[in-house]
Coordinates of N, CA, C and O in Angstrom, one line a residue:
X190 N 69.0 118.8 90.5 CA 70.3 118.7 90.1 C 71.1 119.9 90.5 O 70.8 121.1 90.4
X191 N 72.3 119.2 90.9 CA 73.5 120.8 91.3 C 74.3 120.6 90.4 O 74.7 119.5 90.1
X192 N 74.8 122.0 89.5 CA 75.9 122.2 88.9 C 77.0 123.0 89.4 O 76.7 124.2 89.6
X193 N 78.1 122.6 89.7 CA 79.1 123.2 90.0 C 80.5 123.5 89.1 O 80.9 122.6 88.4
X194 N 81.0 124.7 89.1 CA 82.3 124.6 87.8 C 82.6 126.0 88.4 O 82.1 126.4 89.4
X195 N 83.7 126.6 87.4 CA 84.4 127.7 87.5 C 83.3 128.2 86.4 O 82.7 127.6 85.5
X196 N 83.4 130.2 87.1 CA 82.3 130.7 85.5 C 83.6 131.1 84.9 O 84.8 131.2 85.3
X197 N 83.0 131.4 83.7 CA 83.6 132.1 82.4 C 83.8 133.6 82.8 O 82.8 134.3 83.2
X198 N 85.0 134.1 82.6 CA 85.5 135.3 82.4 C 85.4 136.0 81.5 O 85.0 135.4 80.5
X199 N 85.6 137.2 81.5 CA 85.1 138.2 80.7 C 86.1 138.8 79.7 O 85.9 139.4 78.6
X200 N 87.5 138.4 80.4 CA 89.2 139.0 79.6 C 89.5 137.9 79.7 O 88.9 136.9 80.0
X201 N 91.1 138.4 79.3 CA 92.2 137.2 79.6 C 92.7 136.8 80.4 O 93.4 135.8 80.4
X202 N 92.4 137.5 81.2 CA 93.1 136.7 82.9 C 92.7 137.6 83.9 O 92.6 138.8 83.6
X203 N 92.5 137.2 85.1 CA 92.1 137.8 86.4 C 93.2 138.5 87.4 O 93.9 137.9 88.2
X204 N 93.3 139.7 87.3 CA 94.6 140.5 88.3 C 94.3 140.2 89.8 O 93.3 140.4 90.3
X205 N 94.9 139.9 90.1 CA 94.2 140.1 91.8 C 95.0 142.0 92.2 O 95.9 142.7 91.7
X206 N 94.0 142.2 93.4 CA 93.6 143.4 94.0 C 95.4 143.9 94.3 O 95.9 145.0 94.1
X207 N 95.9 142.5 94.6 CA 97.4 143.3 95.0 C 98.6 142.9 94.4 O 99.7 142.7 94.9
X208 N 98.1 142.9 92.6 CA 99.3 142.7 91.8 C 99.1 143.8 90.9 O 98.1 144.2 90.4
X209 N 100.7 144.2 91.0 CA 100.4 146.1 90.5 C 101.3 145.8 88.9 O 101.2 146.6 88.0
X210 N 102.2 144.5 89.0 CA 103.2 144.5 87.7 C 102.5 143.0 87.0 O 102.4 142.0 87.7
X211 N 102.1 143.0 85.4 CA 102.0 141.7 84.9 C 103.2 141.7 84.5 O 103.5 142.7 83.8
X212 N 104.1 140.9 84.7 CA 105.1 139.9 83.8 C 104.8 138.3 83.5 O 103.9 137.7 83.9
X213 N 106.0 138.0 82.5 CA 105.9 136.2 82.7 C 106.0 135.4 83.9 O 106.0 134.2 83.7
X214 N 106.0 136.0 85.6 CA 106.5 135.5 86.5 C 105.2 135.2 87.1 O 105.2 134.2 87.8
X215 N 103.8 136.2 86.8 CA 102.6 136.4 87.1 C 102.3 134.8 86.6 O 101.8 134.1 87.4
X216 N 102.7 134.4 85.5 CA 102.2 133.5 84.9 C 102.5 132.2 85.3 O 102.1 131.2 84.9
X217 N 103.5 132.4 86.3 CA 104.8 131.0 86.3 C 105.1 130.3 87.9 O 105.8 131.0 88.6
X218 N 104.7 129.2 88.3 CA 104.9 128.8 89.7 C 105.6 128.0 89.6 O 105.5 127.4 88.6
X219 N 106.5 127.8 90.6 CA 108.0 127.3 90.5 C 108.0 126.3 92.4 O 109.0 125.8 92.9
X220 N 106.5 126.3 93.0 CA 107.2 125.8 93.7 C 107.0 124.5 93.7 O 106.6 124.1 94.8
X221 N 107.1 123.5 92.5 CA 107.4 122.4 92.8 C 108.8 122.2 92.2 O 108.9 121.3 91.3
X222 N 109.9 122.8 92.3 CA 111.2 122.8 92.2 C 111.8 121.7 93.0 O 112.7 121.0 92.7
X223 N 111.4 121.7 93.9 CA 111.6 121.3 95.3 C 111.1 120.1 96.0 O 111.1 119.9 97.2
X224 N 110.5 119.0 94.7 CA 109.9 117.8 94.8 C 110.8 116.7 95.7 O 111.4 116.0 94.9
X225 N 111.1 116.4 97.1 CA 111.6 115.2 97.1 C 111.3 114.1 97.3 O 110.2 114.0 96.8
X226 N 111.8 113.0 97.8 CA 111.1 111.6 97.7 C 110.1 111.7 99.2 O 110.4 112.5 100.1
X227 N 109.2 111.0 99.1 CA 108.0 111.3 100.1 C 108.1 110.0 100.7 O 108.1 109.0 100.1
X228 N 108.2 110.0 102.7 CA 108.3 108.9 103.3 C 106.6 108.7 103.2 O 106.3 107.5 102.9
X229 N 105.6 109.3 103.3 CA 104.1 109.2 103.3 C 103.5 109.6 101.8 O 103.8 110.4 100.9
X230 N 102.6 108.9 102.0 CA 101.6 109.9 101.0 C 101.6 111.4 101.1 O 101.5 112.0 102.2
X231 N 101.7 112.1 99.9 CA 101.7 113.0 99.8 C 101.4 113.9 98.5 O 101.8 113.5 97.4
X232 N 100.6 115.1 98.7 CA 99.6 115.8 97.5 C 100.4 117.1 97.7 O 100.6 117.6 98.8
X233 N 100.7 117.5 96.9 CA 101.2 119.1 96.4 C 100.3 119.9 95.4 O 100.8 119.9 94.2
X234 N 99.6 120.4 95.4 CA 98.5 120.9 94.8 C 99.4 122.6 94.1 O 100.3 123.2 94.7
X235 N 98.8 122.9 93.1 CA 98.7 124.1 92.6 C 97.3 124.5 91.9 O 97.1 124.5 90.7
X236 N 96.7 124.8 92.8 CA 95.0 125.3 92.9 C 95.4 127.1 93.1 O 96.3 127.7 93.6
X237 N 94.2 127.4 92.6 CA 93.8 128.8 92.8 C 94.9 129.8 94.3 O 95.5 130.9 94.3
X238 N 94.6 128.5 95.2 CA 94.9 129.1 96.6 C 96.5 129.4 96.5 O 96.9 130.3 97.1
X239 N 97.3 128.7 95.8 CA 98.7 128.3 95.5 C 99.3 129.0 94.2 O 100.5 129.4 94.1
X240 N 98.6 129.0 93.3 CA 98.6 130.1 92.0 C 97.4 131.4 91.8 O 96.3 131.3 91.4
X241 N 98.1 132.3 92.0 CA 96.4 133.5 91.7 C 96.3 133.2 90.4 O 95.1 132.9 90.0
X242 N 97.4 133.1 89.2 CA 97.0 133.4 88.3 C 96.5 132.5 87.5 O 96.5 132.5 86.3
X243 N 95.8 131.4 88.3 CA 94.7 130.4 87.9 C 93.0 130.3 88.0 O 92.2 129.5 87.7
X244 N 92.8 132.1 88.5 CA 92.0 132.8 88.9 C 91.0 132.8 87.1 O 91.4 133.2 86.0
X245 N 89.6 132.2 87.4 CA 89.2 132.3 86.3 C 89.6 131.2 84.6 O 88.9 131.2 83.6
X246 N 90.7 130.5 84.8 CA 90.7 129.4 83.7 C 90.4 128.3 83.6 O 90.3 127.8 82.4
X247 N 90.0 127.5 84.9 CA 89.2 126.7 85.2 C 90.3 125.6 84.9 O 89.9 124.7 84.1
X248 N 91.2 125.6 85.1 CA 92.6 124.6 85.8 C 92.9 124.4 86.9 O 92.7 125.2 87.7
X249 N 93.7 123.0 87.2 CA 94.8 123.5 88.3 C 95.5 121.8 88.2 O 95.1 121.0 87.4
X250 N 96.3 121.6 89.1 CA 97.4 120.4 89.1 C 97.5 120.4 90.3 O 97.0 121.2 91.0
X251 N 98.3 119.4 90.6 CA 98.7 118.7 91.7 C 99.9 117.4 91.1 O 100.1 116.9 90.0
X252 N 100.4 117.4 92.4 CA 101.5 115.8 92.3 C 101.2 115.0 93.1 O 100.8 115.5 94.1
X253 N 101.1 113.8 93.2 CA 100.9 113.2 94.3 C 101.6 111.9 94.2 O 101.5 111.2 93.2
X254 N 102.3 111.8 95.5 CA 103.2 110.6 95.9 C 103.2 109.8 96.5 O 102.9 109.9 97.7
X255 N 103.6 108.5 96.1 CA 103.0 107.8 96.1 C 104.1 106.4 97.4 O 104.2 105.3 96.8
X256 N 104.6 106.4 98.1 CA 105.3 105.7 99.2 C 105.1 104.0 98.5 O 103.9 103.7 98.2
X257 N 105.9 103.0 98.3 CA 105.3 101.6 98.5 C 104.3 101.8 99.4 O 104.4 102.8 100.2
X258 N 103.3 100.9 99.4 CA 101.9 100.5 100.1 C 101.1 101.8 100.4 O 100.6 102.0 101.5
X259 N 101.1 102.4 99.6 CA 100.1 103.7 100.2 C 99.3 104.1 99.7 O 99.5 104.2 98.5
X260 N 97.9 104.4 100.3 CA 96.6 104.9 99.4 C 96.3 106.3 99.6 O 96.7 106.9 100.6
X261 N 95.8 106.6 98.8 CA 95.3 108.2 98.7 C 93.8 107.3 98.9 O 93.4 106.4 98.2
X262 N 93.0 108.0 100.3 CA 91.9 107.4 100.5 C 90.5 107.8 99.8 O 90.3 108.9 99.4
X263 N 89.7 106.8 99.7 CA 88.5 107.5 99.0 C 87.8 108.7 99.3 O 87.4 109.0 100.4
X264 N 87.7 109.5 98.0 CA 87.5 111.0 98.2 C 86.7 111.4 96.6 O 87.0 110.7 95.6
X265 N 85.8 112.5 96.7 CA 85.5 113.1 95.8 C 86.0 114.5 95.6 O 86.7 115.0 96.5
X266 N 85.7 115.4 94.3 CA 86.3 116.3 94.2 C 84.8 116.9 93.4 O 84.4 116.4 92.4
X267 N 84.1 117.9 94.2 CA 82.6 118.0 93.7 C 82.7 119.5 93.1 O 81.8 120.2 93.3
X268 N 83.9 120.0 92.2 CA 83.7 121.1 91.6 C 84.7 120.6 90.3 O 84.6 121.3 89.3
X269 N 85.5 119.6 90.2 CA 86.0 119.6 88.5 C 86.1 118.0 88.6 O 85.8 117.5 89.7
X270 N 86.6 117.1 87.5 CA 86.5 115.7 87.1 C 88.4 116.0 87.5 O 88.9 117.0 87.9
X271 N 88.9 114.8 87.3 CA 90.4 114.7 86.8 C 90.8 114.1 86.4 O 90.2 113.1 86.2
X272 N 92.2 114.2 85.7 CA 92.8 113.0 84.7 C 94.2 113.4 85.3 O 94.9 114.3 85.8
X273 N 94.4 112.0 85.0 CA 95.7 111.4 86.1 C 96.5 110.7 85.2 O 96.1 109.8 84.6
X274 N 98.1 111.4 85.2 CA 99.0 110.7 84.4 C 99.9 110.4 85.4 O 100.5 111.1 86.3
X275 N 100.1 108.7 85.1 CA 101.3 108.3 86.0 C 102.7 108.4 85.3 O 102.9 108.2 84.1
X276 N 103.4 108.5 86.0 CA 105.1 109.0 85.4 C 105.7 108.0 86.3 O 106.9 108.4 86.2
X277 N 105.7 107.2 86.9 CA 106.5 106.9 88.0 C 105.6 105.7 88.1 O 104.3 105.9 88.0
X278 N 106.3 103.8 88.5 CA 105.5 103.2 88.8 C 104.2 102.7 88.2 O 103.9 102.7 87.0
X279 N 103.3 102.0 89.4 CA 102.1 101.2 89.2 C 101.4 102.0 90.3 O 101.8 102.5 91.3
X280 N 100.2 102.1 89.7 CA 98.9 102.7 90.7 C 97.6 101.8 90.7 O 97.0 101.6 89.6
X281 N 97.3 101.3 91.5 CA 96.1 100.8 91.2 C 94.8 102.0 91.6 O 94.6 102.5 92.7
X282 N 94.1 102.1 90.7 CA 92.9 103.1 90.9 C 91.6 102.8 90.7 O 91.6 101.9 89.9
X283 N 90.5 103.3 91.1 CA 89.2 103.0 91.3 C 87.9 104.3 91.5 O 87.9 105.4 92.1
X284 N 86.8 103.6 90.5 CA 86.0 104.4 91.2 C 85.0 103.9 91.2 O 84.9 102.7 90.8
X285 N 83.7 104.8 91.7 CA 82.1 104.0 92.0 C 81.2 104.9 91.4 O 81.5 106.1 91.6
X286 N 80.3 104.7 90.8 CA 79.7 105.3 89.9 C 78.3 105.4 90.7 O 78.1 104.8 91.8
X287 N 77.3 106.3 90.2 CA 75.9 106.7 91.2 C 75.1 105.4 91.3 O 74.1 105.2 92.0
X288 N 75.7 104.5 90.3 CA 74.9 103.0 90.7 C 75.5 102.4 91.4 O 75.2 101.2 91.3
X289 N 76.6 102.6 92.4 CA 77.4 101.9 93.2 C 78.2 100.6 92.4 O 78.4 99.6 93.0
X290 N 78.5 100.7 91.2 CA 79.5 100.1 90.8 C 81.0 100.3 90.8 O 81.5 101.4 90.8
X291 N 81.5 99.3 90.8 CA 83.1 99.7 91.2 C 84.2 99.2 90.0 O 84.4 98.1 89.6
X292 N 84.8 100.4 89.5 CA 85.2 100.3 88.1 C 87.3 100.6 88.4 O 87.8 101.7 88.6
X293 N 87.9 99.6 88.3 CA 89.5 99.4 88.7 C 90.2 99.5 87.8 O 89.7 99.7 86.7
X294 N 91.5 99.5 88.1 CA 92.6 99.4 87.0 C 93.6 99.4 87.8 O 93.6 99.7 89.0
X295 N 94.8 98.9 86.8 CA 96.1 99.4 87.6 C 97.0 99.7 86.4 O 97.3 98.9 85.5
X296 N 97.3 101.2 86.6 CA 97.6 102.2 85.5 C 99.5 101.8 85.5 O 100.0 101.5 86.6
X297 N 100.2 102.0 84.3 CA 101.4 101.4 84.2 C 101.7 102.9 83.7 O 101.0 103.8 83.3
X298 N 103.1 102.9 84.0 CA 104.0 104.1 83.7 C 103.5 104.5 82.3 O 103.6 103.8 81.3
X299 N 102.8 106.2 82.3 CA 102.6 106.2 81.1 C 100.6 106.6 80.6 O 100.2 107.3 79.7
X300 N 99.9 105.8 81.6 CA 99.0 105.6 81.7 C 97.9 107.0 82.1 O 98.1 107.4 83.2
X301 N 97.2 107.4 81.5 CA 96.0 108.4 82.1 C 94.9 107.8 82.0 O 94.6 106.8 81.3
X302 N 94.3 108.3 82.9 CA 92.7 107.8 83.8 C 91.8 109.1 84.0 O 92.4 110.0 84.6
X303 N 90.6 109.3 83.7 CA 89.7 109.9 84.5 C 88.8 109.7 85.4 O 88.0 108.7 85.3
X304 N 88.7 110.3 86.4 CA 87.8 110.4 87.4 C 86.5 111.3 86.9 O 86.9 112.3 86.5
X305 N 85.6 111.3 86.9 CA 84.5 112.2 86.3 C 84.0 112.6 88.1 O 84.0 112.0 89.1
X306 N 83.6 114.1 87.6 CA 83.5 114.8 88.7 C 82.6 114.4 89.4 O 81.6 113.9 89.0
X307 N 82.9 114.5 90.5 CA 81.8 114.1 91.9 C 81.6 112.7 92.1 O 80.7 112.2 92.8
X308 N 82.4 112.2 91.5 CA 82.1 110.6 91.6 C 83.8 110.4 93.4 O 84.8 110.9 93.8
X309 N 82.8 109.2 93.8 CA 84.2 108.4 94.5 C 85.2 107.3 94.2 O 84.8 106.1 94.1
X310 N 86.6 107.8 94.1 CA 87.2 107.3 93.6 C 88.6 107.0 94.8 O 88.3 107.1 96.0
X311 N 90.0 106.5 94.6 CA 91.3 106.7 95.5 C 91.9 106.1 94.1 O 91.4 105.8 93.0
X312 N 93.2 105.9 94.6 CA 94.6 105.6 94.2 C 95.1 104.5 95.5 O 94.6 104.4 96.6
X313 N 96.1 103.8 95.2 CA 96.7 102.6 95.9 C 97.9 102.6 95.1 O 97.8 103.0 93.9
X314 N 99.4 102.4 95.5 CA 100.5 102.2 95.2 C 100.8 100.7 96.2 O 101.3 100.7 97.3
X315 N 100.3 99.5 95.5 CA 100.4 97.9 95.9 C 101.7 97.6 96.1 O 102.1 97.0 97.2
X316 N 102.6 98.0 95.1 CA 104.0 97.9 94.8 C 105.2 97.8 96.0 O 105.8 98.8 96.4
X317 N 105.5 96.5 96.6 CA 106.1 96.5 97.5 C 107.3 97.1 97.5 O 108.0 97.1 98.5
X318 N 108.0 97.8 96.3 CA 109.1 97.8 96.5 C 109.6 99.5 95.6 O 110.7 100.0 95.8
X319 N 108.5 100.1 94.7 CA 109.0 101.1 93.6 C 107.8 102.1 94.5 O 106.9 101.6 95.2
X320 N 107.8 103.1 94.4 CA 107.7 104.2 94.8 C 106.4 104.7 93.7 O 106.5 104.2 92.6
X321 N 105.2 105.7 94.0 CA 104.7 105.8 92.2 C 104.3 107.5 92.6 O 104.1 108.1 93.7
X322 N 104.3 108.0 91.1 CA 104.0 109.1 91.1 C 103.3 109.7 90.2 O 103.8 110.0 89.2
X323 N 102.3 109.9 90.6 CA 100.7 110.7 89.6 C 101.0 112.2 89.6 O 101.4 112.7 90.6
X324 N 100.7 113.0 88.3 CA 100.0 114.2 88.1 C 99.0 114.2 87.7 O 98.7 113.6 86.6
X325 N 98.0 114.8 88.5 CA 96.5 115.1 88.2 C 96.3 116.2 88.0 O 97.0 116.9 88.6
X326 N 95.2 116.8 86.9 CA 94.8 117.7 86.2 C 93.5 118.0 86.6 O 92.9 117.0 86.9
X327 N 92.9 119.1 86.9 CA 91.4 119.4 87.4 C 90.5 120.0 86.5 O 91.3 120.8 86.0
X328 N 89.6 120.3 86.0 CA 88.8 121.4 85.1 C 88.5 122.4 86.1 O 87.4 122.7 86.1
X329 N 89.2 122.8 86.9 CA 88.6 123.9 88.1 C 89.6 124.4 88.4 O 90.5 123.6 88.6
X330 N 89.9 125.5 88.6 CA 91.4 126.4 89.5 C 91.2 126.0 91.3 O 92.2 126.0 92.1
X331 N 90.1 125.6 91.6 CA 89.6 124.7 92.9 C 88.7 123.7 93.0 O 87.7 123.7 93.6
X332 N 89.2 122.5 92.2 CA 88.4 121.6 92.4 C 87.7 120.8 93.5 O 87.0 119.8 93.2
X333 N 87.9 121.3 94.8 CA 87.7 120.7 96.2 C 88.0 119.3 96.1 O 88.0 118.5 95.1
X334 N 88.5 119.3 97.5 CA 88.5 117.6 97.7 C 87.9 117.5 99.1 O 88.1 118.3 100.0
X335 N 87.0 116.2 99.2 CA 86.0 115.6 100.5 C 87.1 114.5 100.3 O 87.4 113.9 99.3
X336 N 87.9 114.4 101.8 CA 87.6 113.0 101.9 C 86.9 112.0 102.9 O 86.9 112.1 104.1
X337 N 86.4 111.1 102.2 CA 85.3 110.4 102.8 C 85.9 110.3 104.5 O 85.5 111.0 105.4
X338 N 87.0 109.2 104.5 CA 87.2 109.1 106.4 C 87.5 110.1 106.8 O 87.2 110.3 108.0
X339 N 88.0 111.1 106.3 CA 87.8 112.2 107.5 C 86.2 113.4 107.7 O 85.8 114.1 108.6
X340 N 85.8 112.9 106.2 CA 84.8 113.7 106.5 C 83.7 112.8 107.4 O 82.9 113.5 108.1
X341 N 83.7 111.4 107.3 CA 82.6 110.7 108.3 C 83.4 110.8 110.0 O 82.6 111.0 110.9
X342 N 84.6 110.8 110.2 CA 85.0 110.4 111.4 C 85.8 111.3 112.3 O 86.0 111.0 113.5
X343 N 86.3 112.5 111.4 CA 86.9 113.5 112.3 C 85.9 114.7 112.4 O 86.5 115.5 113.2
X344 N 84.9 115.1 112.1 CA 84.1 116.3 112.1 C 83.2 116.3 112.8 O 82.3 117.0 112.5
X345 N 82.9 115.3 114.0 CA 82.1 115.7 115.1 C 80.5 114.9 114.7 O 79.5 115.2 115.4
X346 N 80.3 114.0 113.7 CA 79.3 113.3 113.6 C 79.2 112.6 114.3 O 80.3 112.1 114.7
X347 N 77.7 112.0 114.9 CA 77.3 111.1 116.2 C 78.1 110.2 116.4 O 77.9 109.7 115.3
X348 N 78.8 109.6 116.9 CA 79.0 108.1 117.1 C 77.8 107.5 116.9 O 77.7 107.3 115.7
X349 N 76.8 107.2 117.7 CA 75.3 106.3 117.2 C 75.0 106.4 116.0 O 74.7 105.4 115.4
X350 N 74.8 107.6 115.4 CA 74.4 107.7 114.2 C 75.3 107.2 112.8 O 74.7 106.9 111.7
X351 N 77.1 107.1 113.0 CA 77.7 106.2 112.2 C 77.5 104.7 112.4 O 77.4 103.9 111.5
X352 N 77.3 104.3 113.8 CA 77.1 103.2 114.1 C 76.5 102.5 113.5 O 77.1 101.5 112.9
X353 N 75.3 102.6 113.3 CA 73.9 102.6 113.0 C 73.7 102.4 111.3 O 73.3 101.5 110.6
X354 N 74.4 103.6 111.0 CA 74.6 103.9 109.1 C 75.2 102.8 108.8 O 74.7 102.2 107.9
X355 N 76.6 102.3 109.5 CA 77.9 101.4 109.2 C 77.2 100.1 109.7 O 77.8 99.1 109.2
X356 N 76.2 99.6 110.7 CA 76.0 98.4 111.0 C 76.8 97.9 112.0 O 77.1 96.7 112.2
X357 N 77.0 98.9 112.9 CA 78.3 98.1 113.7 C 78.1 98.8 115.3 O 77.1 99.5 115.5
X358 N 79.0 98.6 116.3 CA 78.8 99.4 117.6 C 79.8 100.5 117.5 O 80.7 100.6 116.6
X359 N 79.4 101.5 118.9 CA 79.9 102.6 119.0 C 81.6 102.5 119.1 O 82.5 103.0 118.5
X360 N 81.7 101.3 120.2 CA 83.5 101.2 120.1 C 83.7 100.8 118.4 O 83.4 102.0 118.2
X361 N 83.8 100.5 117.7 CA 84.0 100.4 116.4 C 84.7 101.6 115.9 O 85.8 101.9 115.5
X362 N 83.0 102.3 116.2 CA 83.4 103.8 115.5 C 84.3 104.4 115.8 O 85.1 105.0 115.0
X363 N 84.3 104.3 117.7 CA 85.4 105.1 118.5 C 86.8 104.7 117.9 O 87.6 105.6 117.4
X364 N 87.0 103.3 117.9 CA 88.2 103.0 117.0 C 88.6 103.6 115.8 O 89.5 104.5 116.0
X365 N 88.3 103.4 114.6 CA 88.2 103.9 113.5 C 88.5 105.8 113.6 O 89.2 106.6 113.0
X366 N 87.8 106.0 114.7 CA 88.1 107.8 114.9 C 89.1 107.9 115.5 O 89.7 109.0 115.3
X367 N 89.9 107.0 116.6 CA 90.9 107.5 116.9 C 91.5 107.1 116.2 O 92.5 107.8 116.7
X368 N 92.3 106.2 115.0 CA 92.4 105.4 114.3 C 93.4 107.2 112.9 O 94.5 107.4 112.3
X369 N 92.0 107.7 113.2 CA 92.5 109.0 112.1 C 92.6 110.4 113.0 O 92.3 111.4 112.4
X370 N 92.8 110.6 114.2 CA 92.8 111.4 115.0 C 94.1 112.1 114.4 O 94.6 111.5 113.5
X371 N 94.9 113.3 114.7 CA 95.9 113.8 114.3 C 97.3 113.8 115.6 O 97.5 114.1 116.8
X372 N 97.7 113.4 115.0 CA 99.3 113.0 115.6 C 100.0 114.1 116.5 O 100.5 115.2 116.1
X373 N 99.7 113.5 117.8 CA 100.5 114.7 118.9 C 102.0 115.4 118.1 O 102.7 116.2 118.6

C-alpha cells in the first residue's frame, strides 16, 4: 500500500525563503479576479505552485469551465480526494472505483460530489446550450493530476504495446495520438 498526503506542520504557516513581510496579502490570491467566459475547457488552479501561502495546509482550489459539450477527460489526482461544487449549470460526472465499477450523476446547480483520492473519475457539460461551472476543493496544497489520454498517448509509450493493451492495431493508436498531439 502507498500513502500519499501533505505532512503536518509544525507552526502556523510556512514562510517561504523569499518573503521578508507577513501581511493579510501573504494570505490573499486575487488572481482569479479575472474569470472570463471560456471558449474551451478550462482549469484555473490555485495549488501550492500558484499560492505559496498554501505551503503546508493541505488545501488548494481550482475553477473549472465548463464550454456546452465539453469534458474534462478521465484523470486521477493521486495525492488529495475532491469535492466539487457546481455554481453554474449541469455536469454530468463519474467515477470508477478499484473494482472497475462506474458510479454517475448529473450534478444540478448547487450540487457537491466527491471524488475519493486516486480513484478515475471526469466531468462532461452535455448541455447543448448553458455553459457550466465547477469549483473543486483538494485535501492537498498539490493534489496532482494524471491525465489518463495524455498520460497513455503523448509520453512516448510503445505504439505495439498500447495496441496490444487496447486490443486494436498500431494505426489506431497512431490516430488517437495524433488525435491529442498539441496544436501548431
Amino acid at each position: 500500500m502507498a500513502i500519499a498526503g501533505d505532512p503536518d506542520i509544525l507552526s502556523d504557516f510556512i514562510v517561504p525563503a523569499n518573503v521578508t513581510t507577513i501581511d493579510a496579502s501573504f494570505f490573499t490570491f486575487t488572481g482569479m479576479r479575472f474569470l472570463v467566459p471560456a471558449t474551451t475547457f478550462k482549469v484555473s488552479k490555485i495549488s501550492l505552485a500558484e499560492f505559496p501561502a498554501l505551503n503546508g495546509q493541505s488545501v488548494s482550489y481550482a475553477v473549472l469551465q465548463f464550454p456546452t459539450g465539453t469534458p474534462n477527460p478521465p484523470h486521477i489526482h493521486p495525492c488529495a480526494s475532491e469535492l466539487i461544487f457546481l455554481s453554474q449549470g449541469t455536469l454530468q460526472v463519474g467515477i470508477v472505483d478499484t473494482t472497475n465499477k462506474l458510479f454517475t450523476h448529473t450534478l444540478q446547480k448547487g450540487d457537491v460530489f466527491v471524488f475519493p483520492k486516486g480513484l478515475v473519475h471526469s466531468q462532461y457539460n452535455a448541455d447543448p446550450q448553458e455553459p457550466a461551472l465547477a469549483i473543486p476543493a483538494f485535501g492537498s496544497a498539490n493534489a496532482g493530476t494524471v491525465s489518463l489520454p495524455n498520460t497513455l498517448f503523448t509520453t512516448g509509450i510503445d505504439d505495439n504495446v498500447l495496441a496490444k493493451s487496447f486490443k486494436t492495431d498500431v494505426a489506431t493508436i497512431q490516430a488517437l495520438k495524433a488525435g491529442l498531439a498539441p496544436k501548431p
